[in-house]
Each structure stands twice: as C-alpha cells, then as structure tokens.
Coordinates of C-alpha atoms in Angstrom, one line a residue:
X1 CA 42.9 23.4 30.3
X2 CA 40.0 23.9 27.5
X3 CA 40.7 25.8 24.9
X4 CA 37.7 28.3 25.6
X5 CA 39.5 28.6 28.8
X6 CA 42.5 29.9 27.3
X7 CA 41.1 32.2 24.8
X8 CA 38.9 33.9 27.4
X9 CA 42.9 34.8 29.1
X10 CA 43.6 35.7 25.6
X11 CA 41.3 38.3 25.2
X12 CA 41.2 40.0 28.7
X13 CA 44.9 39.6 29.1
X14 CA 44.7 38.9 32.6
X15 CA 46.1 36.3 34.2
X16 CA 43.8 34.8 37.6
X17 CA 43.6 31.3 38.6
X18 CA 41.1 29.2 37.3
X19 CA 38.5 27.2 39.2
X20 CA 36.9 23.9 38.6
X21 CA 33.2 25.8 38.5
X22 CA 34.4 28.0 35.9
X23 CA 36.1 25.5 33.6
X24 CA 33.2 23.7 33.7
X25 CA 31.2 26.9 32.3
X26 CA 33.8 27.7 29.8
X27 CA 33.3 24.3 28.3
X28 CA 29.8 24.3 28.3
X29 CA 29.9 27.3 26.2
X30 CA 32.1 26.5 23.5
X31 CA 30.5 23.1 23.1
X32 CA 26.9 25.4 22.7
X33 CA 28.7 28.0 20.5
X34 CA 29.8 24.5 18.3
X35 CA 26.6 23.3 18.0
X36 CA 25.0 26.1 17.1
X37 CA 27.7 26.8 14.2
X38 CA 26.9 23.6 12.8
X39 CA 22.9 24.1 12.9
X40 CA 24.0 27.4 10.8
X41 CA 26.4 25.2 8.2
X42 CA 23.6 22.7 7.6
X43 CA 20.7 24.9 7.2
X44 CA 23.1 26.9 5.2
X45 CA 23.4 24.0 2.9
X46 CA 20.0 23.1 2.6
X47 CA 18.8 27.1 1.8
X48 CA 17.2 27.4 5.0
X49 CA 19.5 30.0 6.0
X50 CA 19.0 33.8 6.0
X51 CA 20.5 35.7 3.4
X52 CA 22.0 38.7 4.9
X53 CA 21.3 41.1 2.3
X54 CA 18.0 42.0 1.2
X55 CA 16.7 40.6 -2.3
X56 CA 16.6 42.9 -5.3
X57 CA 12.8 42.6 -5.5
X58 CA 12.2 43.5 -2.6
X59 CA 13.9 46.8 -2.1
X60 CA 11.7 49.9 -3.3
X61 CA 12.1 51.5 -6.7
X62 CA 14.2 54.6 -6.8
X63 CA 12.6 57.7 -8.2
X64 CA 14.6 59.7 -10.3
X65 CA 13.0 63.1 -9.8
X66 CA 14.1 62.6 -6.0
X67 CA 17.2 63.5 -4.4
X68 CA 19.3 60.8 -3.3
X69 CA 20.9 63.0 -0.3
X70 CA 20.6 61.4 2.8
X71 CA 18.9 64.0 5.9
X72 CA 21.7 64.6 8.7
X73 CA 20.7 63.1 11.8
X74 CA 18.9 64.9 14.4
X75 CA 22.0 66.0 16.6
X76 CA 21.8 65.0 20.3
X77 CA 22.1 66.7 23.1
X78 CA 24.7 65.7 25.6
X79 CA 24.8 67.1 29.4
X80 CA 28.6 66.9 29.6
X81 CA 27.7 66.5 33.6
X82 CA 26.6 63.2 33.4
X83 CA 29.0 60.2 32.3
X84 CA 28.6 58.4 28.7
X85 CA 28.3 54.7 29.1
X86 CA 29.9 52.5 27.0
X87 CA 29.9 49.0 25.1
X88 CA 32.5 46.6 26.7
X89 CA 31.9 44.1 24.0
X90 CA 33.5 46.7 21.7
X91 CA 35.7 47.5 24.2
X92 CA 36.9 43.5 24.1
X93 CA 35.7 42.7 27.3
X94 CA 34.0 39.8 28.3
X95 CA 30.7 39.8 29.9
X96 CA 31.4 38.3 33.0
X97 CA 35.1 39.4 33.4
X98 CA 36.1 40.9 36.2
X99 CA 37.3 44.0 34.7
X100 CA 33.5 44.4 33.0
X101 CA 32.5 44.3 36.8
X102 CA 34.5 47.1 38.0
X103 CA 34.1 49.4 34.9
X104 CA 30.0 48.8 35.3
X105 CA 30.7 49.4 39.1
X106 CA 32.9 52.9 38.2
X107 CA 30.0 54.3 35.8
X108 CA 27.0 53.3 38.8
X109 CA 28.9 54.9 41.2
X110 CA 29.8 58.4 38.6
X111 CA 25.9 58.0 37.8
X112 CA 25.6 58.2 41.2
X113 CA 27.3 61.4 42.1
X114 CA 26.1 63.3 39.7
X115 CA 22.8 62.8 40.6
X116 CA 23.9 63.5 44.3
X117 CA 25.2 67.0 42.8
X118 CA 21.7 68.1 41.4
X119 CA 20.1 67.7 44.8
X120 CA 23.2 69.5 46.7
X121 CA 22.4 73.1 47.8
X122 CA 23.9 75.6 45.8
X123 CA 26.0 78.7 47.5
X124 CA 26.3 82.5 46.6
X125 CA 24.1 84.9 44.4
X126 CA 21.9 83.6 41.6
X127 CA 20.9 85.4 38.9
X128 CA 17.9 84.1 37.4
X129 CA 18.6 84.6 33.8
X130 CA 21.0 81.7 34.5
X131 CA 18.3 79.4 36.4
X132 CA 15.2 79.7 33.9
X133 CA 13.5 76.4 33.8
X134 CA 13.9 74.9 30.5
X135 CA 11.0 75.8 28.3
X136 CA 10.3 78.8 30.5
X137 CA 10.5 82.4 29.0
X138 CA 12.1 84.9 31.2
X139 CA 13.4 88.8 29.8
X140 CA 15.1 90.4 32.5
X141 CA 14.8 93.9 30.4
X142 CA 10.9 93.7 31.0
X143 CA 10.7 92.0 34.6
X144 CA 6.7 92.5 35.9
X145 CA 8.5 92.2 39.6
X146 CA 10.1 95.1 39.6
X147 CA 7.3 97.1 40.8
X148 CA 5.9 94.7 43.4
X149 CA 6.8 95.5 47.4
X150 CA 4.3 95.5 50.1
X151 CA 2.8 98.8 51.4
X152 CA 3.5 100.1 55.1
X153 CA 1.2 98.8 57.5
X154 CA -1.4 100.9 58.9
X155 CA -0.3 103.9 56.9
X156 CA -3.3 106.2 56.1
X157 CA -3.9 106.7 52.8
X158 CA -5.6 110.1 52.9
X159 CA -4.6 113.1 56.0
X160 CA -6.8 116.1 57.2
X161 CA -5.3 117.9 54.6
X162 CA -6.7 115.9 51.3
X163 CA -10.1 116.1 53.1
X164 CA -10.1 119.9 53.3
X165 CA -8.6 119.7 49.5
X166 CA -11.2 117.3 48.2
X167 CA -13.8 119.2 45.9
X168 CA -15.9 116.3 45.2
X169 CA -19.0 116.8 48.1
X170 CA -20.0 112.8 48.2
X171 CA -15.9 111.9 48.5
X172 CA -15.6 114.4 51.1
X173 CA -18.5 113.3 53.5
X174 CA -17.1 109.5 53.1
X175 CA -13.6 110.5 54.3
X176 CA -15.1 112.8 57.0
X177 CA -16.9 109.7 58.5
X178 CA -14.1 107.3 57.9
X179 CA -11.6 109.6 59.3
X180 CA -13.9 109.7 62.6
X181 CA -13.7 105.6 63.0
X182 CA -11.6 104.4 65.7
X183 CA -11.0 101.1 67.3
X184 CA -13.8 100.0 70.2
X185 CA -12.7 100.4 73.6
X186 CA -15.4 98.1 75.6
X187 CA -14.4 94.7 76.2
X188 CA -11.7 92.9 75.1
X189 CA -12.6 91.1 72.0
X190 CA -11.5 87.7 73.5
X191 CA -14.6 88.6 75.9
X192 CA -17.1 88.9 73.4
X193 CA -17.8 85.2 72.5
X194 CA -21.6 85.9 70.5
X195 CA -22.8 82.6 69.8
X196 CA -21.2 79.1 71.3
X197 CA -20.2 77.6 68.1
X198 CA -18.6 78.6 64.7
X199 CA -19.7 81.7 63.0
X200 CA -21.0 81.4 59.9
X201 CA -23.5 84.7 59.3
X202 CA -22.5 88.3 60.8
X203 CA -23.8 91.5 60.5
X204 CA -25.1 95.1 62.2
X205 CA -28.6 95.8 62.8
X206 CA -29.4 99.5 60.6
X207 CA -30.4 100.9 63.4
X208 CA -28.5 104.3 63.9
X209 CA -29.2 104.3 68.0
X210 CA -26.8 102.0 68.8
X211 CA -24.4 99.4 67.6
X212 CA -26.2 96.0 67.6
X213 CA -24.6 93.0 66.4
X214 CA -25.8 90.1 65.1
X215 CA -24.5 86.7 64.8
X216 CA -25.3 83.0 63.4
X217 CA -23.6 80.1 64.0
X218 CA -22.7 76.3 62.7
X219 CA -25.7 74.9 65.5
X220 CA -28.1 77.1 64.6
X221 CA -27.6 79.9 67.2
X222 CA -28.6 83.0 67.2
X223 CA -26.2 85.5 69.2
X224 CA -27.2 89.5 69.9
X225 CA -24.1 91.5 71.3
X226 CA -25.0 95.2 72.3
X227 CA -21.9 96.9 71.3
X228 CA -23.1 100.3 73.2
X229 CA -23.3 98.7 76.9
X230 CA -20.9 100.0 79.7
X231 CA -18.5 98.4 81.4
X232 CA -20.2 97.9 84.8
X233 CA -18.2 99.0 88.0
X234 CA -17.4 97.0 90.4
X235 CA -17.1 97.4 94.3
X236 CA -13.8 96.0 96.0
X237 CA -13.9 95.1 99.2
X238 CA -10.7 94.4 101.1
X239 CA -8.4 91.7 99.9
X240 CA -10.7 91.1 96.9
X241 CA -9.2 90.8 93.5
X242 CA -10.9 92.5 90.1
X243 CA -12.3 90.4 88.0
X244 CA -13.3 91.9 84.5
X245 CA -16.8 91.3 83.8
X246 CA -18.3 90.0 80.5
X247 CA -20.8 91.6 78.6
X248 CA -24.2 90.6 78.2
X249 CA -24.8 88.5 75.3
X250 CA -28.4 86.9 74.4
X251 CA -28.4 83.9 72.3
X252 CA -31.3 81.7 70.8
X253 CA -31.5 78.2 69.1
X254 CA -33.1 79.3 66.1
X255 CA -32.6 76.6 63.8
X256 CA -32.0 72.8 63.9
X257 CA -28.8 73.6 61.7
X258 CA -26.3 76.2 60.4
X259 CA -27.6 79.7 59.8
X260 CA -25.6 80.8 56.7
X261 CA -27.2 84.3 56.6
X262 CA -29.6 86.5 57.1
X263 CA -31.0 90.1 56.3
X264 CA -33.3 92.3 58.2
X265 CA -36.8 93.4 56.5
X266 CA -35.6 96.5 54.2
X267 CA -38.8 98.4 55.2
X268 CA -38.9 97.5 58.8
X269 CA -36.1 96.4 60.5
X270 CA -37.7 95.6 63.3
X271 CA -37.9 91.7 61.5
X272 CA -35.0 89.4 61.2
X273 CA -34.8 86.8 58.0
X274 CA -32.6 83.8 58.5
X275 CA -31.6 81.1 56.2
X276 CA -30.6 78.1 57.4
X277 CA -28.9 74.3 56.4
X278 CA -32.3 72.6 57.6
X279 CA -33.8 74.0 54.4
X280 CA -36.2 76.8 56.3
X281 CA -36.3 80.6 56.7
X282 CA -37.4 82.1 60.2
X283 CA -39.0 85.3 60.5
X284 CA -37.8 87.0 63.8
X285 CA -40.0 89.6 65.3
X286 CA -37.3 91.1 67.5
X287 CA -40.1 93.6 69.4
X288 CA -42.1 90.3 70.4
X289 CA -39.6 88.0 70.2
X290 CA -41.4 85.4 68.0
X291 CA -39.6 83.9 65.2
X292 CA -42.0 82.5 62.8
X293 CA -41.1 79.8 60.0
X294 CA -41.6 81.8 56.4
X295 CA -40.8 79.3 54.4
X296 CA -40.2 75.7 54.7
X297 CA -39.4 72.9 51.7
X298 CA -42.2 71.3 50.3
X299 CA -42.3 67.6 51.3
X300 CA -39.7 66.2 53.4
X301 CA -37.1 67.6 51.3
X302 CA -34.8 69.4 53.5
X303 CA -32.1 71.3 51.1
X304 CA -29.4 73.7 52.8
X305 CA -30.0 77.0 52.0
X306 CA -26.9 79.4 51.8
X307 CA -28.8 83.1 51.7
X308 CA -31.7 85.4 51.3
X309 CA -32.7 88.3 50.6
X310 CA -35.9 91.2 50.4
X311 CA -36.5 93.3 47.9
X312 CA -37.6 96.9 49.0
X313 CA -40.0 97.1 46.2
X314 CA -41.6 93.6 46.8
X315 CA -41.2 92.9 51.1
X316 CA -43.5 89.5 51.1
X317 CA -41.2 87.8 48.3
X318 CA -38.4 85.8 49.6
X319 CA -35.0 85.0 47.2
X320 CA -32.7 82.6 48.3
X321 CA -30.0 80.4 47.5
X322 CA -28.9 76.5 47.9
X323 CA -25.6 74.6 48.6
X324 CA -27.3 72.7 45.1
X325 CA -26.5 76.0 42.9
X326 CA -30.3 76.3 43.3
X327 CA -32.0 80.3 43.6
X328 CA -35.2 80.4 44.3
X329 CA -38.3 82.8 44.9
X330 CA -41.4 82.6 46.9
X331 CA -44.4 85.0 47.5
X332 CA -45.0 84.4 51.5
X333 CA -48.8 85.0 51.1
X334 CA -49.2 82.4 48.5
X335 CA -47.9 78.9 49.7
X336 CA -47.8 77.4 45.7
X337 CA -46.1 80.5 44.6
X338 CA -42.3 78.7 45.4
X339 CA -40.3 79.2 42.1
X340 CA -36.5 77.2 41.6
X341 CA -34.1 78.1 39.0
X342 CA -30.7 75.6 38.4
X343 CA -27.9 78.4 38.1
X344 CA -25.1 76.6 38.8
X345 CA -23.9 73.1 39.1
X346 CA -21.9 73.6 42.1
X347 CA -22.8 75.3 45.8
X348 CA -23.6 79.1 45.0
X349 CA -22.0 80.7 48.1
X350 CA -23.9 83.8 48.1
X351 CA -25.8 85.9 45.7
X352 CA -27.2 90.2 46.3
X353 CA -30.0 92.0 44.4
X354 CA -29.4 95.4 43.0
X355 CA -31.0 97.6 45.5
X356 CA -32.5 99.8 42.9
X357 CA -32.8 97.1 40.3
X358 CA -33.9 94.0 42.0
X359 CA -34.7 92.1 39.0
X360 CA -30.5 91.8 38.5
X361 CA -29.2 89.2 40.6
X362 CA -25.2 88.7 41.3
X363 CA -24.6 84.9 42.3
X364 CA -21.1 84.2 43.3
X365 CA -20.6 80.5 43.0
X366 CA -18.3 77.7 43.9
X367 CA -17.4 77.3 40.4
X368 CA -15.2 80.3 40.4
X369 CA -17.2 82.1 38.6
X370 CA -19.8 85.7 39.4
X371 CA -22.8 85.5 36.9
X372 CA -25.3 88.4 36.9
X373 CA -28.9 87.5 36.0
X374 CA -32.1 89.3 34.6
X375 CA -35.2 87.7 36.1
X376 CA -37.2 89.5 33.7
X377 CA -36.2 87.6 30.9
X378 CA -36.8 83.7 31.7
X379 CA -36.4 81.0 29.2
X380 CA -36.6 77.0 28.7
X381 CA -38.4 74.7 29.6
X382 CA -38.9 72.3 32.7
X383 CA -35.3 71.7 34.3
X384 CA -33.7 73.8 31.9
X385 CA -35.8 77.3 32.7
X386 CA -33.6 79.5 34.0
X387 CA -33.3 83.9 33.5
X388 CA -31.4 85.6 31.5
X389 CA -27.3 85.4 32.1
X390 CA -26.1 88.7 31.1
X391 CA -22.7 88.1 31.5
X392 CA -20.1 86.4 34.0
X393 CA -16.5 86.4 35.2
X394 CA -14.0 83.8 36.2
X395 CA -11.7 83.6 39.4
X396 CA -8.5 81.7 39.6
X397 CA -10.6 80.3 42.6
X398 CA -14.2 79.9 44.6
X399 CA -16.0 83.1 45.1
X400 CA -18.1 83.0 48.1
X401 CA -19.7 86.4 47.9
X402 CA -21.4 89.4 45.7
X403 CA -22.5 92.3 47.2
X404 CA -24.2 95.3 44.9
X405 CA -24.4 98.8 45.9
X406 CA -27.2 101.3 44.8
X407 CA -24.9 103.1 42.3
X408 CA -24.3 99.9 40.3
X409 CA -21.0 99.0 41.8
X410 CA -20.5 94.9 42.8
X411 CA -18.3 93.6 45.1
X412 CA -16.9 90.2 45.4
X413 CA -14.5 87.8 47.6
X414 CA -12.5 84.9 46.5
X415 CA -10.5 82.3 47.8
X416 CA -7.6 83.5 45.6
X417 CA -6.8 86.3 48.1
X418 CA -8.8 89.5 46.1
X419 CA -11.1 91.5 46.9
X420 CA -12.1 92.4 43.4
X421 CA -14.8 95.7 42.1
X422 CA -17.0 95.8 39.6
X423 CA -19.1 98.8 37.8
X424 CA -22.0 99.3 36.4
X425 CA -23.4 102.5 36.0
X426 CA -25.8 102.1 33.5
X427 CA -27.9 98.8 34.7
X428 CA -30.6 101.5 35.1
X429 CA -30.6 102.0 30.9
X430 CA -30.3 97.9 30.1
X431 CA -33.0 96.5 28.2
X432 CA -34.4 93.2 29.2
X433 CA -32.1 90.4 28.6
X434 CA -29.0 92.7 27.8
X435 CA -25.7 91.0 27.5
X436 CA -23.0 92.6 29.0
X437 CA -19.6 92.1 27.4
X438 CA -16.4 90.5 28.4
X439 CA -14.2 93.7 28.9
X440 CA -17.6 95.2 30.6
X441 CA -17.3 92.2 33.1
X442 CA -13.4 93.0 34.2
X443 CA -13.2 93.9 37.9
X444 CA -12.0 97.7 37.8
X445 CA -10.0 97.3 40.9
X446 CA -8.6 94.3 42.6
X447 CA -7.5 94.6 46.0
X448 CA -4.9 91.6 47.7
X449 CA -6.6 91.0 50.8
X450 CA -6.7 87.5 52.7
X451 CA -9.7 86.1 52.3
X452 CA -8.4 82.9 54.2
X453 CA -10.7 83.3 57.2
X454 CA -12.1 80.1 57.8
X455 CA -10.1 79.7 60.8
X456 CA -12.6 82.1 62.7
X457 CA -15.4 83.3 60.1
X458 CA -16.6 80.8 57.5
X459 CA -17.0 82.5 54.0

C-alpha cells in the first residue's frame, strides 16, 4: 500500500477498504505534491523563490505623531437561526473524505430548513412592534392608524333638524334641495342602455323642464335618454305574459370616433358641442337636428381631441384639449384664427374655464399633476409659447379631470382614489400672471372615493 494511502487513514482515522481507483489517485498525488516540492527547493536555491516576508524598503515609513493603535474590527452580525459553516481543512478533514461529504451534506440540509422556517406561516397574535421591517420606523405611542375606520354606509350626514338649525341662507337652500333627491323610479337601470358601445362623455341637458340625458360613446354615438317618460301600460289579454317595456332611447353616429366630451352652448342650450378622437368638433342644433362640423384640423392631421369648452363671455370661441397635452383656441368665424399651446407632455385628460374668469384654465393631466393657466399672460416663442402657469399640484396618480365652480372653488378626480377640493376665492383680485403658491395649491379637502370606474364609465 502507498504511503499517501496510509497517511490519508492516518489523518481521518477511519478505517474503509481501499480500491484500486483510489490507490491509483492517492499516488498520483503524492508523486505531484513531490515534484512540486522540488521545483520550490531548486528555485529556492537559485533566488527565484518568494520571500515570505516583505522587504524593509518596501514597507511604509511610520509617522511618529500617529497612533500606533490598531481600529477594532467592525463587529458582525450573526442570525443565530441560521447555521455557521465551517473549514474542514482546519477541522483535519480531507477534501474528498467521506466524512467531509456527510458534514457538507448535514450543513445543506440545516441551510435548508431554516430557510424552509422563514416561509412557514406563523400562528397567534403579532404585535407589530416585533415585526418592523428592518430599516423601517415604527412608534407605536404615535400610531396615524388609530383614527382610521370606515364610516356607515348610507348614513345621512345632516337630518331635518340641522336644516331648520342652519343660519347660513345659501347652506340652507343646498340641504333643502339635496334633502328632496331620491332614487328614480322609471326603468330599471339595466334597461336604460343609452348608446351601443362604451361611454366615454355623460351629462344633463340645463334644461329645468325635464331630465334629459346625454351620452357619447367609444364609436362615436350619440345617445338621448328622456329621463321624465312614463312607463307605458300595457294590455293583457288572456294567457299573455307581461313583458316590461324599454324606454325610448334615440341615438346618432355623430362622429367617425370616440366622443370624449361635450358641453352645451352657455347662452343657448339649444346647441350641443362635441369633441371627438377623429380630431373635429360638431355643432348639434338639437331644434333642427343638424349637426354641423365647427372645427376640423388643418390638413390631414387628425389629432384626438379629449374636451371643449364655451366661454359665456366669448360663445364663437372654441377651447379644447388633445390626448398630445395640446390646448387649443379657435374663433369659429375666422378659419386662420386656430391657436395651439404645448401644456403638457403627456394626454391632458380634461381641463374647465373659470366661469366668471375664463381667461384661468385648470388642465388636469396624465402626468399627475393639476396646473392652472392665465391666458392673458403668454410668453416664448415658436414651440415654446405657452400662458402663464400660475401654479400646480401633484397626485400620487393621473388626474383625469378639473372642474371650476363660479365661486372659485376646483374640483378634481384621480386615479389614486380622491376626490380632492380646491379654493380660490380671490382669482377675481389676481393680477395678470400671478403665481399662486405651494400651500395656496393644497387641496382643502380630500374625499376617498373610487375613482376606478373604467369598468363602465371611462375617466
């Protein structure tokens, strides 16, 4: 037997039988480790070798003035959980032993199972000062969930009682007329199917005579639902079954594409303005049922539109807005009057003019932010001329639409679930180009609401 054969039983102290594969191995290793010892001895003699210290020269020149204390090593930290591996060379096992194959087995298979016990469920109360992520702050004497439970359902948030109470005249009138809502009581709403396609516009016609209610959709449909018809009756005869009847619904194709909204003329209501994705605006007479094409794109261009609006004080201007981040204006009785302003670099989902201040626009824009514009203060040159940004807030998502009231309040929807208010009282004292600042720009109120409505209404 070889002696590298017998030293290898030496040092594991285990005795196994032998075979001829493995003598053969032994020996080719201790005639390798020879030769290599007398490469070593001969460059050794020759001073090839490597000294193992390093030269005097060549270490760096101590400075007095400096301590000679050597820094404590960082300390590590150790999860006692998982298991330490060790060196089985200090150990004084050999690399291919057997014995180095079960202890490398034993630590893959405790690796193993701890790993296992970090995905295992755990069972009974938590309390989540003890489960902070690491790197996470957490003060359970100041926890901001304490306060947070969902309201009741339903549950009116004013009785008969605070509208008798309320002294404020405006307030009063308002909870009068919403306590006098109720739910409608025609068809079933399942019924009442406006337009054939997706809805993506929706609104009531002013008029105070009866409900009318307007609808566009993702073809370019126009749907009219007349909220204030009757449910017709209907004659049995023997051994016939009731069938509910529908309501009457009128519907026209008037665009190629998606109408995306729409507004009826502020001085006559009697005309219908719709914007649509084929880049034109239709002018609906609804007493002679004409719909007339108010604006179009110049060329061949054909760029979505995504609203429009009137002012009160200027009724042959058109404003509108583009899935581009475009806004535009256009006199309708001057064909080269078409003005385009680039307000955003992403879709502006909707925008409102003040309705006593029409020269302040709100855009609400896929960028997640609400900007509010003076168009009587515009600046730049070529691409680049643009109005006046007073000021602007960020969402944590989209906001697809700004609505203003007269009174200077703004109103916005987002896709982060709010319903978020905004006032400004005094837009009537601003001077051309005022800026309005940061804490100004803070939504007053923010209401949760789900703004996830894309399964039936597009935003």
């Amino acid at each position: 037997m070889p002696d590298a054969v017998k030293k290898a039983k030496a040092e594991t102290g285990v005795k196994t039988e032998v075979n001829e594969y493995e003598l053969q191995r032994q020996e080719n290793i201790a005639k390798n480790q020879a030769l290599l010892r007398e490469l070593q001895l001969n460059a050794a003699k020759q001073g090839l070798g490597i000294s193992s210290k390093p030269a005097a020269s060549a270490l760096p020149k101590s400075n007095s003035s400096k301590s000679h204390k050597k820094k404590a090593p960082p300390q590590k930290i150790v999860n006692g959980n998982v298991p330490r591996r060790t060196s089985s060379r200090l150990a004084g096992l050999t690399a291919d032993s057997e014995v180095a194959k079960r202890k490398a087995e034993e630590e893959y298979a405790a690796m193993q199972d701890a790993a296992k016990a970090k995905r295992q469920r755990v069972s009974g109360a938590l309390d989540l000062t003890d489960i902070v992520v690491a790197g996470k702050q957490w003060d359970k004497s100041e926890n901001f969930l304490i306060d947070v439970s969902r309201g009741k359902r339903f549950e009116r948030t004013f009785t008969e009682r605070d509208v008798k109470e309320t002294t404020d005249a405006e307030l009063r009138d308002l909870r009068e007329k919403m306590s006098g809502l109720g739910l409608y009581e025609g068809f079933e709403p399942n019924n009442i199917k406006i337009v054939p396609e997706r809805v993506y516009s929706l609104g009531f016609h002013p008029t105070p005579d009866k409900a009318l209610v307007f609808a566009g959709d993702k073809m370019g449909n126009l749907g009219i639902f007349d909220a204030s018809q009757t449910l017709p009756e209907v004659k049995l005869e023997d051994g016939d079954e009731a069938e509910e009847p529908g309501p009457a619904i009128t519907t026209f194709k008037l665009h190629s594409r998606t109408i995306s909204a729409f507004q009826f003329d502020p001085t006559d209501s009697n005309y219908l303005y719709s914007a649509s994705y084929d880049g034109s605006i239709r002018k609906l007479d609804l007493a002679k049922g004409v719909a007339v094409e108010a604006f179009a794109p110049p060329g061949n261009e054909d760029e979505p539109l995504s609203g429009v609006e009137i002012a009160s004080t200027h009724p042959h201007t058109l404003y509108f807005s583009t899935l581009e981040g475009r806004f535009g204006r256009y006199d309708m009785r001057d064909p080269k009057s078409l003005v385009t302003y680039q307000l955003s670099e992403k879709k502006i989902g909707g925008f409102s003019l003040h309705p006593r201040l029409p020269h302040l626009v709100a855009t609400a824009s896929l960028d997640r932010t609400l900007k509010i514009w003076d168009l009587r203060k515009v600046t730049g040159k070529g691409d680049e001329r643009a109005p006046a940004l007073l000021g602007e807030h960020e969402s944590r998502l989209s906001v697809s639409c700004a609505m203003w009231n007269e009174h200077g309040g703004l109103a916005t929807t987002s896709y982060d679930n709010t319903i978020k208010l905004y006032n400004f009282p005094d837009a009537g004292s601003w001077t051309t180009g005022h800026p309005i600042g940061e804490e100004a720009m803070e939504p007053v109120i923010e209401v949760p609401h789900n703004n996830q409505t894309g399964r039936w209404v597009t935003m």
